Short mmCIF file of C-alpha atoms in Angstrom, two decimals:
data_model
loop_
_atom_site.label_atom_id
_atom_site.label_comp_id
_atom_site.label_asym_id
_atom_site.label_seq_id
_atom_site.Cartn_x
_atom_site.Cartn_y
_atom_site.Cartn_z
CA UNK A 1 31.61 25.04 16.31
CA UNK A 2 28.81 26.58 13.85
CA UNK A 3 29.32 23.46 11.91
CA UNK A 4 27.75 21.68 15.36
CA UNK A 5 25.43 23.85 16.11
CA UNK A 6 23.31 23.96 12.73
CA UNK A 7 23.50 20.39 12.71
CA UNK A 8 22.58 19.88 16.57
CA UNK A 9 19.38 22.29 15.37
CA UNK A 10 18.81 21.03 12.01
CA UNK A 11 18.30 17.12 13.89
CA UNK A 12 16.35 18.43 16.72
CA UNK A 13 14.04 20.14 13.85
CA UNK A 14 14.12 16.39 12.27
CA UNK A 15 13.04 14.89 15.67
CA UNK A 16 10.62 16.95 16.14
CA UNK A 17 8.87 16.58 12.72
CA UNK A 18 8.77 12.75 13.16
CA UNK A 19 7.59 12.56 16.36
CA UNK A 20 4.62 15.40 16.14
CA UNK A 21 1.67 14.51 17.79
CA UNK A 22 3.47 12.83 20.48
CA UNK A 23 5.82 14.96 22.35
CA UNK A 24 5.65 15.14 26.33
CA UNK A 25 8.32 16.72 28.29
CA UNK A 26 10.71 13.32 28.45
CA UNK A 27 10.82 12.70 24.80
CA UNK A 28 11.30 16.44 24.18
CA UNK A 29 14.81 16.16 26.49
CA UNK A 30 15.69 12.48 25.02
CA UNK A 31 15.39 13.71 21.78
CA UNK A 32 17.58 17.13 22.93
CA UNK A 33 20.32 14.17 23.54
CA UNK A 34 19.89 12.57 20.45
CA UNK A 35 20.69 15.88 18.42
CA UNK A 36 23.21 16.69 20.44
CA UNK A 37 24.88 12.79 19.88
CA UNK A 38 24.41 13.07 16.00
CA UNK A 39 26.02 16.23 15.51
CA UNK A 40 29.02 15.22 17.58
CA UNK A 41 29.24 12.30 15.13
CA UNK A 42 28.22 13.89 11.65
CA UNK A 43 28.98 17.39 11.63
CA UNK A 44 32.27 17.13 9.97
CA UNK A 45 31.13 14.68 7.54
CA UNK A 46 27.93 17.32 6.70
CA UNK A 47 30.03 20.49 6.50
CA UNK A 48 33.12 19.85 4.25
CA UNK A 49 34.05 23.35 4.24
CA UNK A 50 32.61 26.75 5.91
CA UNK A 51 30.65 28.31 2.89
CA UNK A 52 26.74 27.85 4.18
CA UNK A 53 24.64 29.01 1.64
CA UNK A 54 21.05 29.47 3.87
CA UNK A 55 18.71 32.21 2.23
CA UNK A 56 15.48 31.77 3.56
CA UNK A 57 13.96 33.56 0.54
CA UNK A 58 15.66 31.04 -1.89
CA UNK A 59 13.77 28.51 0.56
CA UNK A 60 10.72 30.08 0.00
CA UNK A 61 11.27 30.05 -3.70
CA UNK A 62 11.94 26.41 -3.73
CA UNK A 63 9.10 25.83 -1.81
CA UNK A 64 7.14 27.76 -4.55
CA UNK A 65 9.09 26.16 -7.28
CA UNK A 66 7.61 22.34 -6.11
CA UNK A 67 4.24 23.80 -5.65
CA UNK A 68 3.33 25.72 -8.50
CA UNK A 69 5.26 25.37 -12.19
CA UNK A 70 6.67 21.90 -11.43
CA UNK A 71 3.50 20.40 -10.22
CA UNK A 72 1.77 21.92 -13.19
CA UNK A 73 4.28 21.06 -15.56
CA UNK A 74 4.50 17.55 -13.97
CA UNK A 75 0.52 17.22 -14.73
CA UNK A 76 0.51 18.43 -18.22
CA UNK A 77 3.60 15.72 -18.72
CA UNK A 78 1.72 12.78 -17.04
CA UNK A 79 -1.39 12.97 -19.29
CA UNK A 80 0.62 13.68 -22.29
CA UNK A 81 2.67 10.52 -21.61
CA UNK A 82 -1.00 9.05 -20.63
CA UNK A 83 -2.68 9.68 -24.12
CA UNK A 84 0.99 8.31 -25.47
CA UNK A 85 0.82 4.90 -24.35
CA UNK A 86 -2.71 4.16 -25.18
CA UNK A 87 -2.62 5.63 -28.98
CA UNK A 88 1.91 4.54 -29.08
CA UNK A 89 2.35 7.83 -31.48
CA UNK A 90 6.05 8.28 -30.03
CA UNK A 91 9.35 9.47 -32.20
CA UNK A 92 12.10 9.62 -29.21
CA UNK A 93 15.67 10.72 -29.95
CA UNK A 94 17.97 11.94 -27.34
CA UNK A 95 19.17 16.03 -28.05
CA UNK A 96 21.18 18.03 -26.37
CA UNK A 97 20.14 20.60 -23.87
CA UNK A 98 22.04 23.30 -21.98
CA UNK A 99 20.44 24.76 -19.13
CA UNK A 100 22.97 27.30 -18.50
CA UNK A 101 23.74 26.20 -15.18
CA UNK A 102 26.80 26.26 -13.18
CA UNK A 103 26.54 24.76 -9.67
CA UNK A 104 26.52 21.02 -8.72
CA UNK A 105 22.91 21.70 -6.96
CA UNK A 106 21.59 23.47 -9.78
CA UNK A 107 22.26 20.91 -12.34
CA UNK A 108 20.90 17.50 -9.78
CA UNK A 109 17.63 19.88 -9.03
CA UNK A 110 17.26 20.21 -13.06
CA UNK A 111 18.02 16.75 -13.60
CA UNK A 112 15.63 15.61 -11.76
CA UNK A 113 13.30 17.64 -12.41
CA UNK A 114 14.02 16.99 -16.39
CA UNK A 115 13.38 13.56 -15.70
CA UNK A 116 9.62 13.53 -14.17
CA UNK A 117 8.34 16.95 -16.06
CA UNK A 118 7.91 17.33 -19.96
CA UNK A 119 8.63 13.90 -21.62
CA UNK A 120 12.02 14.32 -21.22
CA UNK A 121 14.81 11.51 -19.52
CA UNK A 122 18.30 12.75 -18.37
CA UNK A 123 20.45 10.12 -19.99
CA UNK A 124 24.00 11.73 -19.69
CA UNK A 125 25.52 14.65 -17.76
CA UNK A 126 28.74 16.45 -19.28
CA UNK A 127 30.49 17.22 -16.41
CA UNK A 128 32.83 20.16 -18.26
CA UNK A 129 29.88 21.89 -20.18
CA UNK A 130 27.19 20.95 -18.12
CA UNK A 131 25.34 19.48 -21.08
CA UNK A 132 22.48 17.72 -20.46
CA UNK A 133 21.86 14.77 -22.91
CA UNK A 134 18.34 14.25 -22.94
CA UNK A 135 15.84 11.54 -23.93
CA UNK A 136 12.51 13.33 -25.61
CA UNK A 137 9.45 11.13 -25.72
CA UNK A 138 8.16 12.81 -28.53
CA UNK A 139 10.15 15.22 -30.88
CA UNK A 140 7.99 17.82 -32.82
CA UNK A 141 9.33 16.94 -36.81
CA UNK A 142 11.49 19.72 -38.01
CA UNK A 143 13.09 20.15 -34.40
CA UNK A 144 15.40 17.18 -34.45
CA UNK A 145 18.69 18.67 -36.39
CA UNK A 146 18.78 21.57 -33.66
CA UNK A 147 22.28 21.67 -31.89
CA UNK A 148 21.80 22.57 -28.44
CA UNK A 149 18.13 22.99 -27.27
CA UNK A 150 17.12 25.66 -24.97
CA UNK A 151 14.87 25.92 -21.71
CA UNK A 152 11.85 27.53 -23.92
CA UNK A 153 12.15 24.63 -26.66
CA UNK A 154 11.40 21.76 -23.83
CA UNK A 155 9.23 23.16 -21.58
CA UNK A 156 5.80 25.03 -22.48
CA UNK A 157 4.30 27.37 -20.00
CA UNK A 158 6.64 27.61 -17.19
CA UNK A 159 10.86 27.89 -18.30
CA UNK A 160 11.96 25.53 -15.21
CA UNK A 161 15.95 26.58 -16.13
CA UNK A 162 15.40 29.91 -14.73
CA UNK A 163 13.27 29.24 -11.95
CA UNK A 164 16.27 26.82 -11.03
CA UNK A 165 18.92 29.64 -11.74
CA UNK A 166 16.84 32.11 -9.25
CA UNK A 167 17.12 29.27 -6.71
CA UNK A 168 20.72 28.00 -7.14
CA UNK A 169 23.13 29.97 -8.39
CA UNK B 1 -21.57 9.62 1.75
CA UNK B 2 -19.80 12.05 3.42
CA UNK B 3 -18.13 14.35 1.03
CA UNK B 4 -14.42 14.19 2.71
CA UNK B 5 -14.63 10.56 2.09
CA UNK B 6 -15.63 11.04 -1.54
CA UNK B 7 -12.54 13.59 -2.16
CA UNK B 8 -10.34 9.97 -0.64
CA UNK B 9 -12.06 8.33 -3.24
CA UNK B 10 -11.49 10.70 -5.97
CA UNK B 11 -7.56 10.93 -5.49
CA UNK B 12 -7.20 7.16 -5.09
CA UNK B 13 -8.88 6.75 -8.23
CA UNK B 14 -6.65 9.04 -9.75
CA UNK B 15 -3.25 7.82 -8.27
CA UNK B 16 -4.35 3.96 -9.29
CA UNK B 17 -5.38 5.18 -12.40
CA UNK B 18 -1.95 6.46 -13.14
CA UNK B 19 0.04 3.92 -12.15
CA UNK B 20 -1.87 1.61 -14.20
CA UNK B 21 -0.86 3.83 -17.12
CA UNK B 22 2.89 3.36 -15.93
CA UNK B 23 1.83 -0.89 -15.90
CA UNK B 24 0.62 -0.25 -19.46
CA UNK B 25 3.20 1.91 -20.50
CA UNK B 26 5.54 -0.85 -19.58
CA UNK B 27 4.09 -3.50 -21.79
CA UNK B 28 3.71 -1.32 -25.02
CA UNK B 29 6.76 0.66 -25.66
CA UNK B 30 9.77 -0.97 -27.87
CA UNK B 31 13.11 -0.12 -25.54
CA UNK B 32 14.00 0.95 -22.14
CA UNK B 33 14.20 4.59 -22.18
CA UNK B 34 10.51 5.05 -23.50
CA UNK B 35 9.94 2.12 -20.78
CA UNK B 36 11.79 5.01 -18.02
CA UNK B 37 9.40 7.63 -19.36
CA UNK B 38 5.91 5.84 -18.56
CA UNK B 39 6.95 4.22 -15.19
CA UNK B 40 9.09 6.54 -13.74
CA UNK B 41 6.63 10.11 -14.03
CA UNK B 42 3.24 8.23 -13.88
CA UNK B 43 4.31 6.55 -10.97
CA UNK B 44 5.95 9.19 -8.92
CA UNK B 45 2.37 11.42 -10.06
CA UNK B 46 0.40 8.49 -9.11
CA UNK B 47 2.41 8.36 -5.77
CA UNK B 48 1.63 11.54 -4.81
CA UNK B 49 -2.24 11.35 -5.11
CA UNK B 50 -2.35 8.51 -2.98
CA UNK B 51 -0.37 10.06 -0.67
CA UNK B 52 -2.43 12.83 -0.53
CA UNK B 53 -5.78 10.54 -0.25
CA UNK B 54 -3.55 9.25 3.16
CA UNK B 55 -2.92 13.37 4.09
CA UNK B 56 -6.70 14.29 4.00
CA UNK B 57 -8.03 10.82 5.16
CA UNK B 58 -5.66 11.32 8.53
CA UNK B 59 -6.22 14.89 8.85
CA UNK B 60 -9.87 14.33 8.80
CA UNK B 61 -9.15 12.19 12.08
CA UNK B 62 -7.22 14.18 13.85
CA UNK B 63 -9.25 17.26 13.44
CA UNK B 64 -12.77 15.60 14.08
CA UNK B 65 -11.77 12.63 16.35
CA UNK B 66 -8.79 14.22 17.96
CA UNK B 67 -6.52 11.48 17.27
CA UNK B 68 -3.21 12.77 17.41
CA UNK B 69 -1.71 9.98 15.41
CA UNK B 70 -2.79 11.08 12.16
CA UNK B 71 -1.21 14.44 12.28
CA UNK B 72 2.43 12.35 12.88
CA UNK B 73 0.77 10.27 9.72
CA UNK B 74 0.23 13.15 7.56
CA UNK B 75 3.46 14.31 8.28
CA UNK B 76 5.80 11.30 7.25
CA UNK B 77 3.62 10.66 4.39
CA UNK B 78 4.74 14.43 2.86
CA UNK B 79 8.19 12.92 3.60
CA UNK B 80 8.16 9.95 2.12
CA UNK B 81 6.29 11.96 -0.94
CA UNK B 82 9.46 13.76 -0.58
CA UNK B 83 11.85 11.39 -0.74
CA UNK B 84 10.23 9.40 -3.43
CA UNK B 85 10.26 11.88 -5.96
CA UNK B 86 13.98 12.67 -5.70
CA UNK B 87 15.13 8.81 -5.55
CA UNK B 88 12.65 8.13 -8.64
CA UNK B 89 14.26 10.51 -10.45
CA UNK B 90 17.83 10.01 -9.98
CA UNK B 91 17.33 5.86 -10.13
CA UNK B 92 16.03 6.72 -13.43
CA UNK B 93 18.99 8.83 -14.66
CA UNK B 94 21.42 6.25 -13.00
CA UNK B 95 19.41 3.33 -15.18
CA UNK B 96 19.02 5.25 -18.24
CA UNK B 97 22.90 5.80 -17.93
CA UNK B 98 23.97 2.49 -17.42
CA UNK B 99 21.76 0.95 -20.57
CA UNK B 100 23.42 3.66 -22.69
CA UNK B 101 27.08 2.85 -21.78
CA UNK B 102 26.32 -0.96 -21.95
CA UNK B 103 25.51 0.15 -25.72
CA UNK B 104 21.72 0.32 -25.93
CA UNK B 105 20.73 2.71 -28.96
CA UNK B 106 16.98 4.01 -28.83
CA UNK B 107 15.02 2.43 -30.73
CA UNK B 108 13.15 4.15 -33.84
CA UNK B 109 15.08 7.21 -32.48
CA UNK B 110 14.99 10.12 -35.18
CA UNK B 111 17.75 11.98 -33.72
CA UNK B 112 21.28 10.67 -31.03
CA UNK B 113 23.02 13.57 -30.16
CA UNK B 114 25.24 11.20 -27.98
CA UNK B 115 26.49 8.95 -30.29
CA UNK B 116 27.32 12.15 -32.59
CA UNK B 117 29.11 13.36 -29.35
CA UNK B 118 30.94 9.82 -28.63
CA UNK B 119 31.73 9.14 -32.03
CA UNK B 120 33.98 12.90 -32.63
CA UNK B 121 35.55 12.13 -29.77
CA UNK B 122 36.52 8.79 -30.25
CA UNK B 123 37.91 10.49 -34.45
CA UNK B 124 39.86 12.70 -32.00
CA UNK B 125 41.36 9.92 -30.40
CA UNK B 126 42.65 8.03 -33.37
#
């Protein structure tokens, strides 16, 4: 019954999102319907079991988290892979990289954000270690025999492995 | 010129100029993962700033003409910002994946931790 209910809300919330700007009294009810339709279809298929995870302040954190060191760290990759391809000094490798995550969320919010911050490229996941195997643009020499990289050796001025441990685990 | 319609200009000059950097990048590196790196982040980057030309363009009318359309506007454009970034990312992963099990090797790579990894396990095997 929760199950329906947070579902019912969550795709009224949707519906109303899409259609700001527009909403008169009719649409408002036919789109009360429509929520109440979906959930009665989905709502088993979105809630496999009962554990709802739903801190608002890990919300707010995420929020924060896009905003401020990923979009920083997402500029400071883009011109670095900028001034790359016009002068082609590059010396990839792929290295390994544990983020010292444990959740299934926390390791597809790292992955991707791996993938469009600090010249880096997720290539592999290992799903019993939760290694990440990682493509580097541009490996500082002397670096490349390292085992297993850390958060602080890939990323600069924000560590994005613990702002994704505050958020997921 | 009015100045909000200079700050449109401004971001669509920077989101065009980025995704011509992901063009470039796509004609002057040797293999496909350096290939991933240049069109996948400038892209998504680029993405975003002409979304966000689209955001202040449409705001702009709905707060000084009252059209209520570009509020909606604004709104699905976050979205789609949204959704792009995620599905960039993880098509990237899902390519970069696929060319390493069909047995590409980076090229002028100074260091494969994966091979090292595939190669012990495959000694374990025999």
């Amino acid at each position: 019954m929760i199950a329906f209910i947070l579902t019912a809300i969550s795709a009224y919330l949707a519906y109303l999102i899409f259609t700001a700007g527009s909403w008169t009294g009719q649409e408002l009810i036919a789109g009360g319907i429509l929520a109440i339709i979906v959930a009665a279809l989905t709502s088993g298929f979105h809630f496999r079991n009962n554990k709802i995870k739903c801190n608002p302040i890990r919300m707010i954190l995420a929020l924060l988290y896009v905003l401020i060191p990923f979009f920083i760290e997402m500029a400071k990759a883009n011109i670095d892979v900028a001034i790359r391809v016009f002068t082609g000094k590059i010396r990839p490798g792929i290295i390994k990289y544990n983020p010292q995550l444990k959740s299934d969320f926390g390791i597809m919010l790292i992955a991707n954000s791996i993938t469009l911050t600090p010249g880096t490229l997720a290539v592999h996941v290992d799903e019993e270690s939760n290694d990440l195997y990682v493509h580097l643009l541009n490996i500082a020499p002397g670096k490349e025999q390292k085992g297993s990289w850390a958060g602080k050796d890939i990323f600069s001025w924000f560590d994005l492995s613990a702002w994704v441990r505050r958020i997921a685990e | 010129m009015d100045i909000l319609t200079l700050v449109v200009y401004i971001l669509l000059g920077i989101g065009l100029f980025f995704n011509l950097v992901g063009i470039i990048g796509l004609l002057r590196f040797p293999d496909v993962y350096t290939r991933l790196h240049a069109e996948t982040k400038t892209t998504t980057f680029g993405a975003i700033f002409i979304s966000l030309s689209i955001v202040v363009h449409s705001l702009h009318q709905y707060f000084h003409a009252n059209d209520a359309s570009g509020l909606s506007l604004s709104i699905h454009v976050v979205l789609a910002i949204l959704v792009l970034a995620f599905t960039n990312a993880t098509g990237s992963h899902a390519i970069a994946q696929a060319a390493y099990n069909r047995g590409q090797k980076p090229v002028r790579a100074v260091v494969d931790k994966l091979a090292e990894v595939e190669f012990l396990e495959k000694e374990a095997e025999e």
